[in-house]
Short mmCIF file of C-alpha atoms and ligand atoms in Angstrom, two decimals:
data_model
loop_
_atom_site.label_atom_id
_atom_site.label_comp_id
_atom_site.label_asym_id
_atom_site.label_seq_id
_atom_site.Cartn_x
_atom_site.Cartn_y
_atom_site.Cartn_z
CA MET I 1 -48.60 182.36 -28.14
CA THR I 2 -45.19 180.69 -27.93
CA PRO I 3 -43.88 179.98 -24.40
CA TRP I 4 -40.54 181.65 -23.59
CA PHE I 5 -39.17 178.18 -22.69
CA ASP I 6 -39.12 174.89 -24.59
CA PRO I 7 -42.19 172.95 -23.31
CA THR I 8 -40.84 169.63 -24.61
CA LEU I 9 -38.19 169.70 -21.86
CA ILE I 10 -38.40 168.84 -18.16
CA PHE I 11 -36.92 170.92 -15.34
CA ILE I 12 -34.56 169.08 -12.98
CA GLY I 13 -31.78 170.40 -10.76
CA GLY I 14 -32.21 173.96 -12.00
CA ALA I 15 -31.74 173.03 -15.68
CA TRP I 16 -33.83 172.09 -18.71
CA ARG I 17 -33.30 168.73 -20.37
CA PRO I 18 -35.18 166.16 -22.49
CA CYS I 19 -36.87 163.32 -20.64
CA ALA I 20 -35.09 159.95 -20.59
CA SER I 21 -37.34 158.36 -23.23
CA GLY I 22 -37.15 161.39 -25.54
CA GLU I 23 -40.87 160.92 -26.20
CA THR I 24 -43.41 163.73 -26.22
CA LEU I 25 -47.18 164.03 -25.74
CA PRO I 26 -49.53 166.34 -27.66
CA VAL I 27 -51.04 169.47 -26.10
CA THR I 28 -54.46 170.10 -27.60
CA ASP I 29 -56.24 173.47 -27.53
CA PRO I 30 -59.65 172.64 -25.96
CA SER I 31 -61.26 175.59 -27.73
CA THR I 32 -60.48 174.20 -31.18
CA GLY I 33 -59.26 170.61 -30.83
CA VAL I 34 -56.06 171.57 -32.67
CA GLU I 35 -52.63 170.45 -31.42
CA MET I 36 -50.81 173.56 -30.19
CA ALA I 37 -47.60 172.22 -28.57
CA ARG I 38 -45.93 169.09 -27.27
CA ILE I 39 -44.72 168.23 -23.77
CA ALA I 40 -42.28 165.65 -22.47
CA ARG I 41 -43.49 162.17 -21.57
CA GLY I 42 -41.51 161.95 -18.34
CA GLY I 43 -41.27 158.56 -16.64
CA ALA I 44 -39.76 156.66 -13.72
CA LEU I 45 -36.13 157.42 -14.68
CA ASP I 46 -36.87 161.15 -14.75
CA ILE I 47 -38.64 160.95 -11.39
CA ASP I 48 -35.56 159.19 -9.96
CA ASP I 49 -33.40 162.05 -11.23
CA ALA I 50 -35.78 164.69 -9.93
CA VAL I 51 -35.86 163.12 -6.47
CA ALA I 52 -32.06 162.86 -6.47
CA ALA I 53 -31.83 166.56 -7.42
CA ALA I 54 -34.23 167.44 -4.59
CA GLU I 55 -32.14 165.41 -2.12
CA ALA I 56 -28.99 167.20 -3.33
CA ALA I 57 -30.69 170.58 -2.79
CA LEU I 58 -31.56 169.59 0.79
CA ALA I 59 -27.96 168.50 1.38
CA GLY I 60 -26.72 171.82 -0.06
CA ASP I 61 -27.62 175.52 0.02
CA TRP I 62 -31.37 174.98 0.23
CA GLY I 63 -31.11 172.77 3.30
CA VAL I 64 -29.28 175.43 5.33
CA MET I 65 -31.01 178.54 3.99
CA SER I 66 -32.67 180.72 6.61
CA ALA I 67 -36.45 180.89 6.70
CA ALA I 68 -36.24 184.64 6.02
CA GLU I 69 -34.24 184.05 2.83
CA ARG I 70 -36.68 181.37 1.65
CA GLY I 71 -39.42 183.92 2.19
CA ARG I 72 -37.57 186.58 0.16
CA ILE I 73 -37.25 184.16 -2.77
CA LEU I 74 -41.00 183.52 -2.69
CA LEU I 75 -41.69 187.26 -2.57
CA ARG I 76 -39.44 187.82 -5.60
CA LEU I 77 -41.26 184.95 -7.30
CA SER I 78 -44.60 186.62 -6.57
CA HIS I 79 -43.40 189.77 -8.36
CA LEU I 80 -42.09 187.78 -11.31
CA VAL I 81 -45.45 186.00 -11.64
CA LEU I 82 -47.24 189.37 -11.75
CA ASN I 83 -44.71 190.71 -14.28
CA HIS I 84 -45.57 187.76 -16.53
CA ALA I 85 -49.32 187.92 -15.85
CA ASP I 86 -50.44 188.40 -19.46
CA GLN I 87 -48.23 185.61 -20.81
CA LEU I 88 -49.23 183.19 -18.05
CA ALA I 89 -52.94 183.96 -18.41
CA GLU I 90 -52.88 183.46 -22.18
CA MET I 91 -50.84 180.27 -21.81
CA GLU I 92 -53.35 178.84 -19.34
CA ALA I 93 -56.43 179.99 -21.27
CA ARG I 94 -55.17 178.31 -24.45
CA ASP I 95 -53.95 175.19 -22.63
CA VAL I 96 -57.05 174.35 -20.54
CA GLY I 97 -59.80 176.40 -22.22
CA LYS I 98 -60.69 178.70 -19.35
CA PRO I 99 -61.87 182.22 -20.26
CA LEU I 100 -59.00 184.70 -20.25
CA LYS I 101 -60.18 186.71 -17.23
CA GLN I 102 -60.52 183.52 -15.15
CA ALA I 103 -56.97 182.62 -16.16
CA HIS I 104 -55.91 186.12 -15.07
CA ASN I 105 -57.58 185.54 -11.70
CA ASP I 106 -55.56 182.34 -11.36
CA VAL I 107 -52.32 184.27 -12.03
CA ILE I 108 -53.24 186.79 -9.33
CA ALA I 109 -53.98 183.92 -6.93
CA LEU I 110 -50.63 182.26 -7.72
CA ALA I 111 -48.79 185.52 -6.99
CA ARG I 112 -50.80 185.95 -3.79
CA TYR I 113 -49.90 182.43 -2.60
CA CYS I 114 -46.21 183.19 -3.15
CA GLU I 115 -46.66 186.48 -1.27
CA PHE I 116 -48.59 184.87 1.61
CA TYR I 117 -46.19 181.97 2.06
CA GLY I 118 -43.17 184.21 1.45
CA GLY I 119 -44.35 186.42 4.31
CA ALA I 120 -45.16 183.44 6.52
CA ALA I 121 -41.89 181.55 6.03
CA ASP I 122 -40.16 183.07 9.07
CA LYS I 123 -43.29 183.27 11.24
CA LEU I 124 -43.70 179.55 11.89
CA THR I 125 -42.39 178.78 15.36
CA GLY I 126 -42.24 175.90 17.78
CA GLU I 127 -43.05 176.24 21.46
CA THR I 128 -41.54 175.65 24.87
CA ILE I 129 -43.38 173.19 27.07
CA PRO I 130 -43.49 173.49 30.90
CA PHE I 131 -42.11 170.19 32.22
CA ASN I 132 -40.38 168.59 35.21
CA ALA I 133 -37.71 170.45 37.20
CA GLY I 134 -34.30 170.16 35.59
CA PHE I 135 -35.69 170.00 32.03
CA THR I 136 -36.13 172.49 29.23
CA VAL I 137 -38.44 171.17 26.50
CA TYR I 138 -39.14 172.77 23.15
CA THR I 139 -40.47 171.81 19.74
CA LEU I 140 -38.96 172.31 16.29
CA ARG I 141 -40.98 172.42 13.08
CA GLU I 142 -38.86 170.76 10.39
CA PRO I 143 -39.47 170.12 6.68
CA HIS I 144 -40.40 166.57 5.65
CA GLY I 145 -37.60 166.53 3.07
CA VAL I 146 -38.51 165.66 -0.52
CA THR I 147 -42.22 166.30 -1.17
CA GLY I 148 -44.22 164.98 -4.13
CA HIS I 149 -46.96 167.14 -5.66
CA ILE I 150 -49.48 165.73 -8.13
CA ILE I 151 -51.89 168.32 -9.43
CA PRO I 152 -54.90 168.32 -11.77
CA TRP I 153 -55.75 170.40 -14.83
CA ASN I 154 -58.63 172.53 -13.56
CA TYR I 155 -56.75 175.23 -11.59
CA PRO I 156 -53.07 174.43 -12.19
CA MET I 157 -51.66 177.78 -11.09
CA GLN I 158 -53.79 178.05 -7.95
CA ILE I 159 -52.98 174.51 -6.86
CA ILE I 160 -49.26 174.97 -7.59
CA GLY I 161 -49.37 178.14 -5.48
CA ARG I 162 -51.04 176.59 -2.47
CA SER I 163 -49.05 173.37 -2.52
CA ILE I 164 -45.56 174.33 -3.74
CA GLY I 165 -45.74 177.74 -1.98
CA ALA I 166 -46.28 176.20 1.44
CA ALA I 167 -43.80 173.37 0.84
CA LEU I 168 -40.98 175.73 -0.20
CA ALA I 169 -41.74 178.21 2.60
CA THR I 170 -41.13 175.42 5.10
CA GLY I 171 -37.90 174.26 3.45
CA ASN I 172 -38.96 171.12 1.59
CA ALA I 173 -37.56 170.25 -1.85
CA CYS I 174 -40.38 169.58 -4.32
CA VAL I 175 -41.00 167.28 -7.25
CA LEU I 176 -44.07 168.42 -9.18
CA LYS I 177 -45.96 166.18 -11.64
CA PRO I 178 -48.53 168.38 -13.40
CA ALA I 179 -51.56 166.92 -15.16
CA GLU I 180 -50.85 165.83 -18.72
CA GLU I 181 -53.62 168.20 -19.91
CA ALA I 182 -52.05 171.25 -18.23
CA CYS I 183 -48.26 171.41 -17.99
CA LEU I 184 -47.36 174.76 -19.53
CA THR I 185 -47.82 177.08 -16.56
CA ALA I 186 -46.14 174.56 -14.24
CA LEU I 187 -43.04 174.67 -16.44
CA ALA I 188 -43.26 178.47 -16.64
CA PHE I 189 -43.47 178.62 -12.84
CA ALA I 190 -40.30 176.51 -12.50
CA ASP I 191 -38.47 178.90 -14.82
CA LEU I 192 -39.67 181.94 -12.86
CA ALA I 193 -38.70 180.30 -9.55
CA HIS I 194 -35.21 179.78 -10.97
CA GLN I 195 -35.09 183.46 -12.00
CA ALA I 196 -36.20 184.40 -8.47
CA GLY I 197 -33.09 182.71 -7.09
CA LEU I 198 -34.48 179.37 -5.93
CA PRO I 199 -31.48 177.03 -5.58
CA ALA I 200 -31.14 174.21 -8.10
CA GLY I 201 -33.18 171.14 -7.15
CA ALA I 202 -35.53 172.86 -4.70
CA LEU I 203 -38.28 172.63 -7.35
CA ASN I 204 -38.29 170.04 -10.11
CA VAL I 205 -41.07 169.61 -12.69
CA VAL I 206 -41.64 166.36 -14.58
CA PRO I 207 -44.60 166.32 -16.99
CA GLY I 208 -45.89 162.91 -18.00
CA LEU I 209 -48.76 160.47 -17.70
CA GLY I 210 -50.35 159.69 -14.35
CA ALA I 211 -49.78 155.97 -14.66
CA GLU I 212 -46.10 156.52 -15.47
CA ALA I 213 -44.50 159.65 -13.94
CA GLY I 214 -47.32 160.07 -11.37
CA ALA I 215 -47.22 156.48 -10.14
CA ALA I 216 -43.38 156.56 -10.02
CA LEU I 217 -43.46 159.69 -7.86
CA THR I 218 -45.99 158.29 -5.38
CA ALA I 219 -44.05 155.02 -5.09
CA HIS I 220 -40.60 156.60 -4.65
CA PRO I 221 -39.18 155.61 -1.24
CA ALA I 222 -37.25 158.89 -0.81
CA VAL I 223 -40.41 161.05 -1.11
CA ARG I 224 -41.45 161.89 2.45
CA HIS I 225 -44.81 163.64 1.87
CA LEU I 226 -47.39 163.47 -0.91
CA SER I 227 -49.87 166.16 -1.84
CA PHE I 228 -52.56 165.14 -4.35
CA THR I 229 -55.53 166.93 -5.90
CA GLY I 230 -57.73 165.07 -8.36
CA SER I 231 -60.23 162.24 -8.60
CA VAL I 232 -61.27 159.85 -5.83
CA ALA I 233 -60.08 156.84 -7.81
CA THR I 234 -56.55 158.20 -8.23
CA GLY I 235 -56.54 159.59 -4.69
CA ARG I 236 -57.15 156.09 -3.41
CA ARG I 237 -54.14 154.80 -5.38
CA VAL I 238 -51.98 157.64 -4.07
CA GLN I 239 -52.99 156.84 -0.49
CA ILE I 240 -52.16 153.16 -1.00
CA ALA I 241 -48.74 154.12 -2.39
CA ALA I 242 -48.19 156.44 0.58
CA ALA I 243 -49.10 153.61 2.94
CA GLU I 244 -46.47 151.35 1.35
CA ASN I 245 -43.77 153.90 2.22
CA ILE I 246 -45.44 155.08 5.47
CA VAL I 247 -45.57 158.74 4.43
CA PRO I 248 -48.22 161.36 5.18
CA VAL I 249 -50.53 162.34 2.34
CA THR I 250 -52.86 165.26 1.75
CA LEU I 251 -55.81 164.38 -0.50
CA GLU I 252 -58.16 166.92 -2.10
CA LEU I 253 -60.66 164.93 -4.12
CA GLY I 254 -63.52 167.20 -5.10
CA GLY I 255 -67.13 167.13 -4.03
CA LYS I 256 -70.80 167.65 -4.68
CA SER I 257 -71.14 170.75 -2.61
CA PRO I 258 -74.59 171.96 -1.51
CA GLN I 259 -75.86 175.52 -1.43
CA LEU I 260 -78.84 175.72 0.98
CA VAL I 261 -81.31 178.44 0.02
CA PHE I 262 -83.97 179.25 2.61
CA ALA I 263 -87.19 181.14 1.90
CA ASP I 264 -85.91 184.17 3.83
CA ALA I 265 -82.71 184.44 1.69
CA ASP I 266 -81.85 187.59 -0.23
CA LEU I 267 -82.24 186.07 -3.70
CA ASP I 268 -80.86 189.13 -5.49
CA LYS I 269 -77.61 188.71 -3.58
CA ALA I 270 -77.59 184.92 -3.80
CA LEU I 271 -78.39 184.47 -7.49
CA PRO I 272 -74.99 185.34 -9.03
CA PHE I 273 -73.26 183.05 -6.49
CA LEU I 274 -75.73 180.23 -7.08
CA VAL I 275 -75.14 180.35 -10.84
CA ASN I 276 -71.44 181.14 -10.80
CA GLY I 277 -70.73 178.49 -8.15
CA GLY I 278 -71.83 175.95 -10.75
CA ILE I 279 -70.53 177.33 -14.03
CA GLN I 280 -67.19 178.89 -13.05
CA ASN I 281 -64.41 177.19 -15.00
CA ALA I 282 -67.21 175.37 -16.91
CA GLY I 283 -68.08 173.55 -13.68
CA GLN I 284 -64.63 171.92 -13.49
CA THR I 285 -64.11 173.10 -9.93
CA CYS I 286 -63.61 170.78 -6.97
CA SER I 287 -65.62 173.15 -4.77
CA ALA I 288 -68.36 173.80 -7.37
CA GLY I 289 -71.69 174.56 -5.69
CA SER I 290 -73.39 172.05 -7.92
CA ARG I 291 -76.30 171.03 -5.64
CA ILE I 292 -78.76 173.83 -5.05
CA LEU I 293 -81.09 172.84 -2.20
CA VAL I 294 -84.04 175.21 -2.03
CA GLN I 295 -86.89 175.56 0.48
CA ARG I 296 -89.99 174.29 -1.28
CA GLU I 297 -92.04 177.51 -1.09
CA ILE I 298 -89.50 179.40 -3.25
CA HIS I 299 -88.54 176.46 -5.51
CA ASP I 300 -90.43 177.70 -8.57
CA THR I 301 -89.31 181.31 -8.12
CA LEU I 302 -85.66 180.30 -7.85
CA ALA I 303 -85.95 177.83 -10.75
CA ALA I 304 -87.31 180.62 -12.97
CA ARG I 305 -84.65 183.11 -11.94
CA MET I 306 -81.81 180.61 -12.40
CA ALA I 307 -83.21 179.60 -15.80
CA GLU I 308 -83.19 183.23 -16.88
CA ALA I 309 -79.59 183.76 -15.66
CA ILE I 310 -78.33 180.51 -17.21
CA GLY I 311 -80.06 181.31 -20.52
CA ALA I 312 -78.13 184.59 -20.70
CA LEU I 313 -74.66 183.01 -20.26
CA ARG I 314 -72.18 183.50 -23.09
CA ILE I 315 -70.17 180.48 -24.28
CA ALA I 316 -67.09 181.00 -26.45
CA PRO I 317 -63.46 179.95 -27.06
CA ALA I 318 -61.20 180.79 -24.13
CA MET I 319 -59.53 183.77 -25.77
CA ASP I 320 -62.93 185.39 -26.52
CA ASP I 321 -63.33 185.67 -22.74
CA ALA I 322 -67.01 184.81 -22.35
CA ASP I 323 -68.71 183.38 -19.22
CA ILE I 324 -67.86 179.80 -20.15
CA GLY I 325 -65.20 178.23 -22.34
CA PRO I 326 -64.85 174.60 -23.44
CA LEU I 327 -64.18 171.67 -21.12
CA VAL I 328 -60.53 170.69 -20.84
CA SER I 329 -60.65 167.61 -23.09
CA ALA I 330 -62.82 165.51 -25.36
CA ARG I 331 -62.65 162.85 -22.65
CA GLN I 332 -64.05 165.20 -20.01
CA LYS I 333 -66.75 166.31 -22.47
CA GLY I 334 -67.71 162.65 -22.97
CA ILE I 335 -67.98 162.13 -19.19
CA VAL I 336 -70.34 165.11 -18.84
CA GLU I 337 -72.42 164.09 -21.89
CA ARG I 338 -72.96 160.67 -20.36
CA PHE I 339 -74.23 162.32 -17.16
CA LEU I 340 -76.56 164.61 -19.15
CA ALA I 341 -77.97 161.62 -21.00
CA GLN I 342 -79.36 160.39 -17.66
CA ALA I 343 -81.78 163.34 -17.50
CA SER I 344 -85.14 163.10 -19.28
CA PRO I 345 -86.34 166.22 -21.19
CA ASP I 346 -88.80 167.18 -18.42
CA GLN I 347 -85.92 167.16 -15.90
CA ILE I 348 -83.97 169.83 -17.83
CA LEU I 349 -85.15 173.05 -16.18
CA ALA I 350 -82.79 175.30 -18.13
CA GLN I 351 -80.06 175.01 -20.74
CA ALA I 352 -78.13 177.82 -22.40
CA PRO I 353 -78.02 177.32 -26.17
CA LEU I 354 -74.59 176.81 -27.74
CA PRO I 355 -74.05 179.75 -30.12
CA ASP I 356 -73.49 179.25 -33.83
CA GLY I 357 -69.93 179.36 -35.07
CA LEU I 358 -68.14 177.60 -32.20
CA PRO I 359 -65.07 175.77 -33.53
CA GLU I 360 -66.00 172.20 -34.57
CA GLY I 361 -63.30 170.46 -32.55
CA GLY I 362 -63.90 172.38 -29.28
CA ASN I 363 -65.22 170.64 -26.16
CA TYR I 364 -68.31 172.77 -25.53
CA ILE I 365 -71.15 171.75 -23.21
CA PRO I 366 -74.23 173.94 -22.62
CA PRO I 367 -74.70 175.02 -18.99
CA THR I 368 -77.65 173.06 -17.66
CA LEU I 369 -79.96 173.10 -14.63
CA ILE I 370 -81.60 169.80 -13.76
CA GLY I 371 -84.60 169.31 -11.45
CA HIS I 372 -87.38 166.87 -10.53
CA ILE I 373 -84.89 164.22 -9.43
CA PRO I 374 -84.65 162.52 -6.02
CA PRO I 375 -81.63 163.40 -3.83
CA ASP I 376 -80.21 159.88 -4.31
CA HIS I 377 -80.18 160.14 -8.14
CA ALA I 378 -76.69 159.77 -9.68
CA LEU I 379 -76.95 163.32 -11.03
CA ALA I 380 -77.43 164.56 -7.46
CA GLN I 381 -74.78 162.30 -5.94
CA ASP I 382 -71.80 162.14 -8.32
CA GLU I 383 -69.26 164.81 -9.15
CA ILE I 384 -70.07 165.69 -12.78
CA PHE I 385 -67.22 168.20 -13.31
CA GLY I 386 -69.06 170.12 -15.99
CA PRO I 387 -71.47 173.12 -16.06
CA VAL I 388 -74.37 171.05 -14.73
CA GLN I 389 -76.28 171.86 -11.53
CA VAL I 390 -79.21 170.17 -9.83
CA LEU I 391 -82.08 171.88 -7.99
CA ILE I 392 -83.63 169.90 -5.14
CA PRO I 393 -86.45 171.10 -2.85
CA PHE I 394 -86.43 170.68 0.95
CA GLU I 395 -89.08 171.29 3.61
CA ASP I 396 -87.27 172.58 6.70
CA GLU I 397 -83.87 172.70 8.43
CA GLU I 398 -83.87 169.00 9.31
CA ASP I 399 -84.70 168.02 5.74
CA ALA I 400 -82.08 170.43 4.36
CA ILE I 401 -79.33 168.95 6.56
CA ARG I 402 -80.37 165.38 5.73
CA ILE I 403 -80.12 166.04 1.99
CA ALA I 404 -77.00 168.24 2.25
CA ASN I 405 -75.09 165.57 4.20
CA GLY I 406 -76.49 162.75 2.07
CA THR I 407 -73.53 162.22 -0.28
CA LYS I 408 -70.14 160.56 0.21
CA TYR I 409 -68.45 163.95 -0.20
CA GLY I 410 -67.92 166.89 2.16
CA LEU I 411 -65.81 169.69 0.70
CA VAL I 412 -67.68 172.99 1.05
CA ALA I 413 -71.26 174.20 1.63
CA SER I 414 -73.15 177.46 1.81
CA ILE I 415 -76.22 178.68 3.68
CA TRP I 416 -78.35 181.49 2.29
CA SER I 417 -80.69 182.82 4.98
CA ALA I 418 -81.42 186.02 6.90
CA ASP I 419 -81.68 184.07 10.18
CA GLY I 420 -78.38 184.31 12.10
CA GLY I 421 -79.34 181.58 14.55
CA ARG I 422 -80.09 179.19 11.71
CA GLN I 423 -76.73 180.00 10.08
CA MET I 424 -74.87 179.11 13.29
CA ARG I 425 -76.95 175.97 13.96
CA LEU I 426 -76.55 174.56 10.50
CA ALA I 427 -72.91 175.56 9.96
CA LYS I 428 -72.04 173.19 12.83
CA ARG I 429 -74.05 170.32 11.37
CA LEU I 430 -72.87 170.43 7.75
CA HIS I 431 -70.30 167.83 6.72
CA ALA I 432 -67.79 170.10 5.00
CA GLY I 433 -64.31 171.55 5.36
CA GLN I 434 -65.54 175.09 4.63
CA VAL I 435 -68.99 176.62 5.19
CA PHE I 436 -70.00 179.95 3.68
CA LEU I 437 -72.77 182.03 5.21
CA ASN I 438 -74.50 184.29 2.66
CA ASN I 439 -71.62 184.02 0.21
CA TYR I 440 -69.91 181.31 -1.80
CA GLY I 441 -66.16 180.70 -1.92
CA ALA I 442 -65.09 183.81 0.02
CA ALA I 443 -63.34 184.98 -3.15
CA GLY I 444 -60.92 182.07 -2.94
CA GLY I 445 -59.13 183.46 0.17
CA VAL I 446 -55.59 182.04 0.19
CA GLU I 447 -55.53 182.62 3.96
CA LEU I 448 -58.42 180.19 4.56
CA PRO I 449 -57.63 176.54 5.38
CA PHE I 450 -59.17 174.29 2.74
CA GLY I 451 -59.86 170.56 2.44
CA GLY I 452 -62.58 168.03 2.89
CA VAL I 453 -64.12 165.24 4.90
CA GLY I 454 -65.35 161.86 3.66
CA HIS I 455 -64.52 161.15 0.01
CA SER I 456 -63.53 164.78 -0.48
CA GLY I 457 -60.25 163.82 1.16
CA HIS I 458 -58.29 164.73 4.24
CA GLY I 459 -55.61 167.15 5.36
CA ARG I 460 -55.71 170.90 4.85
CA GLU I 461 -54.00 173.17 2.36
CA LYS I 462 -54.05 176.97 2.16
CA GLY I 463 -53.62 179.41 5.01
CA PHE I 464 -51.22 178.91 7.88
CA GLU I 465 -52.60 175.41 8.37
CA ALA I 466 -50.66 174.19 5.31
CA LEU I 467 -47.38 175.12 6.99
CA TYR I 468 -48.15 172.57 9.69
CA ALA I 469 -48.98 169.95 7.04
CA PHE I 470 -45.66 170.50 5.27
CA THR I 471 -43.61 170.19 8.47
CA THR I 472 -43.00 167.48 11.02
CA LEU I 473 -42.77 168.27 14.72
CA LYS I 474 -39.73 167.33 16.76
CA THR I 475 -39.77 167.57 20.56
CA VAL I 476 -36.42 168.27 22.23
CA ALA I 477 -36.15 167.52 25.96
CA ALA I 478 -32.93 168.78 27.57
CA HIS I 479 -32.03 167.54 31.06
CA HIS I 480 -29.69 170.04 32.65
CA GLY I 481 -30.31 169.39 36.31
P1 NAD W 501 -57.00 162.19 -12.13
O1 NAD W 501 -57.22 162.03 -10.70
O2 NAD W 501 -56.82 160.95 -12.94
O3 NAD W 501 -55.72 163.10 -12.42
C1 NAD W 501 -55.23 164.04 -11.49
C2 NAD W 501 -53.69 163.95 -11.45
O4 NAD W 501 -53.32 162.64 -11.01
C3 NAD W 501 -53.01 164.15 -12.81
O5 NAD W 501 -51.80 164.84 -12.62
C4 NAD W 501 -52.72 162.74 -13.26
O6 NAD W 501 -51.65 162.65 -14.16
C5 NAD W 501 -52.38 162.08 -11.94
N1 NAD W 501 -52.52 160.62 -11.93
C6 NAD W 501 -53.38 159.85 -12.65
N2 NAD W 501 -53.20 158.55 -12.36
C7 NAD W 501 -52.21 158.49 -11.43
C8 NAD W 501 -51.58 157.43 -10.74
N3 NAD W 501 -51.93 156.15 -10.93
N4 NAD W 501 -50.63 157.72 -9.84
C9 NAD W 501 -50.27 159.00 -9.60
N5 NAD W 501 -50.81 160.05 -10.25
C10 NAD W 501 -51.78 159.81 -11.15
O7 NAD W 501 -58.18 163.04 -12.71
P2 NAD W 501 -58.68 163.13 -14.23
O8 NAD W 501 -58.75 161.78 -14.86
O9 NAD W 501 -57.84 164.11 -14.93
O10 NAD W 501 -60.16 163.66 -14.03
C11 NAD W 501 -61.19 162.71 -13.78
C12 NAD W 501 -62.13 163.21 -12.73
O11 NAD W 501 -61.41 163.62 -11.56
C13 NAD W 501 -62.91 164.43 -13.11
O12 NAD W 501 -64.05 164.13 -13.83
C14 NAD W 501 -63.24 165.03 -11.77
O13 NAD W 501 -64.40 164.46 -11.22
C15 NAD W 501 -62.08 164.66 -10.90
N6 NAD W 501 -61.14 165.79 -10.73
C16 NAD W 501 -61.19 166.45 -9.56
C17 NAD W 501 -60.35 167.51 -9.36
C18 NAD W 501 -60.36 168.27 -8.10
O14 NAD W 501 -59.94 169.41 -8.07
N7 NAD W 501 -60.79 167.68 -7.03
C19 NAD W 501 -59.46 167.90 -10.35
C20 NAD W 501 -59.42 167.17 -11.55
C21 NAD W 501 -60.26 166.11 -11.70
#
């Protein structure tokens, strides 16, 4: 698969060009370990140019474009994404190792974000406020200006859609720094946005290393909003950089999300969600349901059923489209292997065997279920970001809530139970930005506000809520006597 654009270039001001250093970075196929392309090693000079191009767009056509026209561009972009679905899916599958049908799902989600935010662009309104006699007071929702977007490698297209889609719908001009492991679809998206009629400079894409291009973007004084998805450690740095320039920041930093399974749950319905919540995208999902908390009386039954389901999972290179592909990088594989080494043999409740014939250089990890560990064990507390789940028993509702809320994270949670009262009671008490009752993930719903509490971050993306995050509110008070 050869991209229809030159991936060694960066996209600034509506045009392709080499980065200032002229240096490139390798793109490795995670399924094989073989270098498959090269991308630009953008740096501070390129970020300066990208920000200048974004400022020029705001001072030009983009800054005065009607909300309806911005929406039409996003709707055209949605169609273009769908027209390129096969190319984008293959590009992503080869680049990050996700099975082809998962990559296809990501393309559909990207198109849906463009559609949702395209339709919403001219629906965001201010309000009039009853005030003293002689005044008329109203509010205006205005773009921040230049927005910086730093995204990770696990769901590049979905995160581009939710972040760039909302920022463009509200009239910001964006500078996007994709993860060094996953730049191809970000560059493709910039090209499609250009084809859709997005004015030059409204979206600029600068691949490069986090410590170079990423740090330069977060530190740039002309960037007026930062949106970051990734690790807690980097999120902290981004927030510090935002504080230096006094700009708002949205942080989405992952989690250790619990799925609470009560004895009265419909296990036939729950089982696919319990397993898939942990292994989807080889567990490299910020909202992975990686902590299964189960009421003690059904612990052994659930352990046996999960072991059977996990044992039947198919693992293969991304393009073979199995249940699980490789992890994104040898580095990520090493991180997960070090976590697995903390489990003793009797704590491994289930592990799917790696099939013979997997490419030597691929980053494959067998899906694993771990049990017989206390809730404060590192395996039950830390985000592993691999196909590894833990099973922890609880006694009753109180115990379930104590364990569920007993990590530093709070991204999502689910409750599996037939008792409606219990669902309502516990949904209020869970520390999480999203709670699912008898489902997990709500099929990704682009309409649903998403984000965390605690070390999972703050601010909300997705849904209409993101339009508020990407605007600033101005109150106008007119005294007319
Ligand atoms: P990371 O946080 O280092 O990288 C995410 C993004 O931040 C990338 O685009 C990267 O280039 C950029 N970045 C890195 N350093 C930066 C800096 N100093 N300033 C600005 N931008 C910078 O994540 P990672 O190292 O790729 O993955 C490590 C761990 O992060 C994973 O094991 C996982 O736990 C977590 N993670 C979470 C998510 C999520 O969706 N929440 C996504 C990816 C990784």
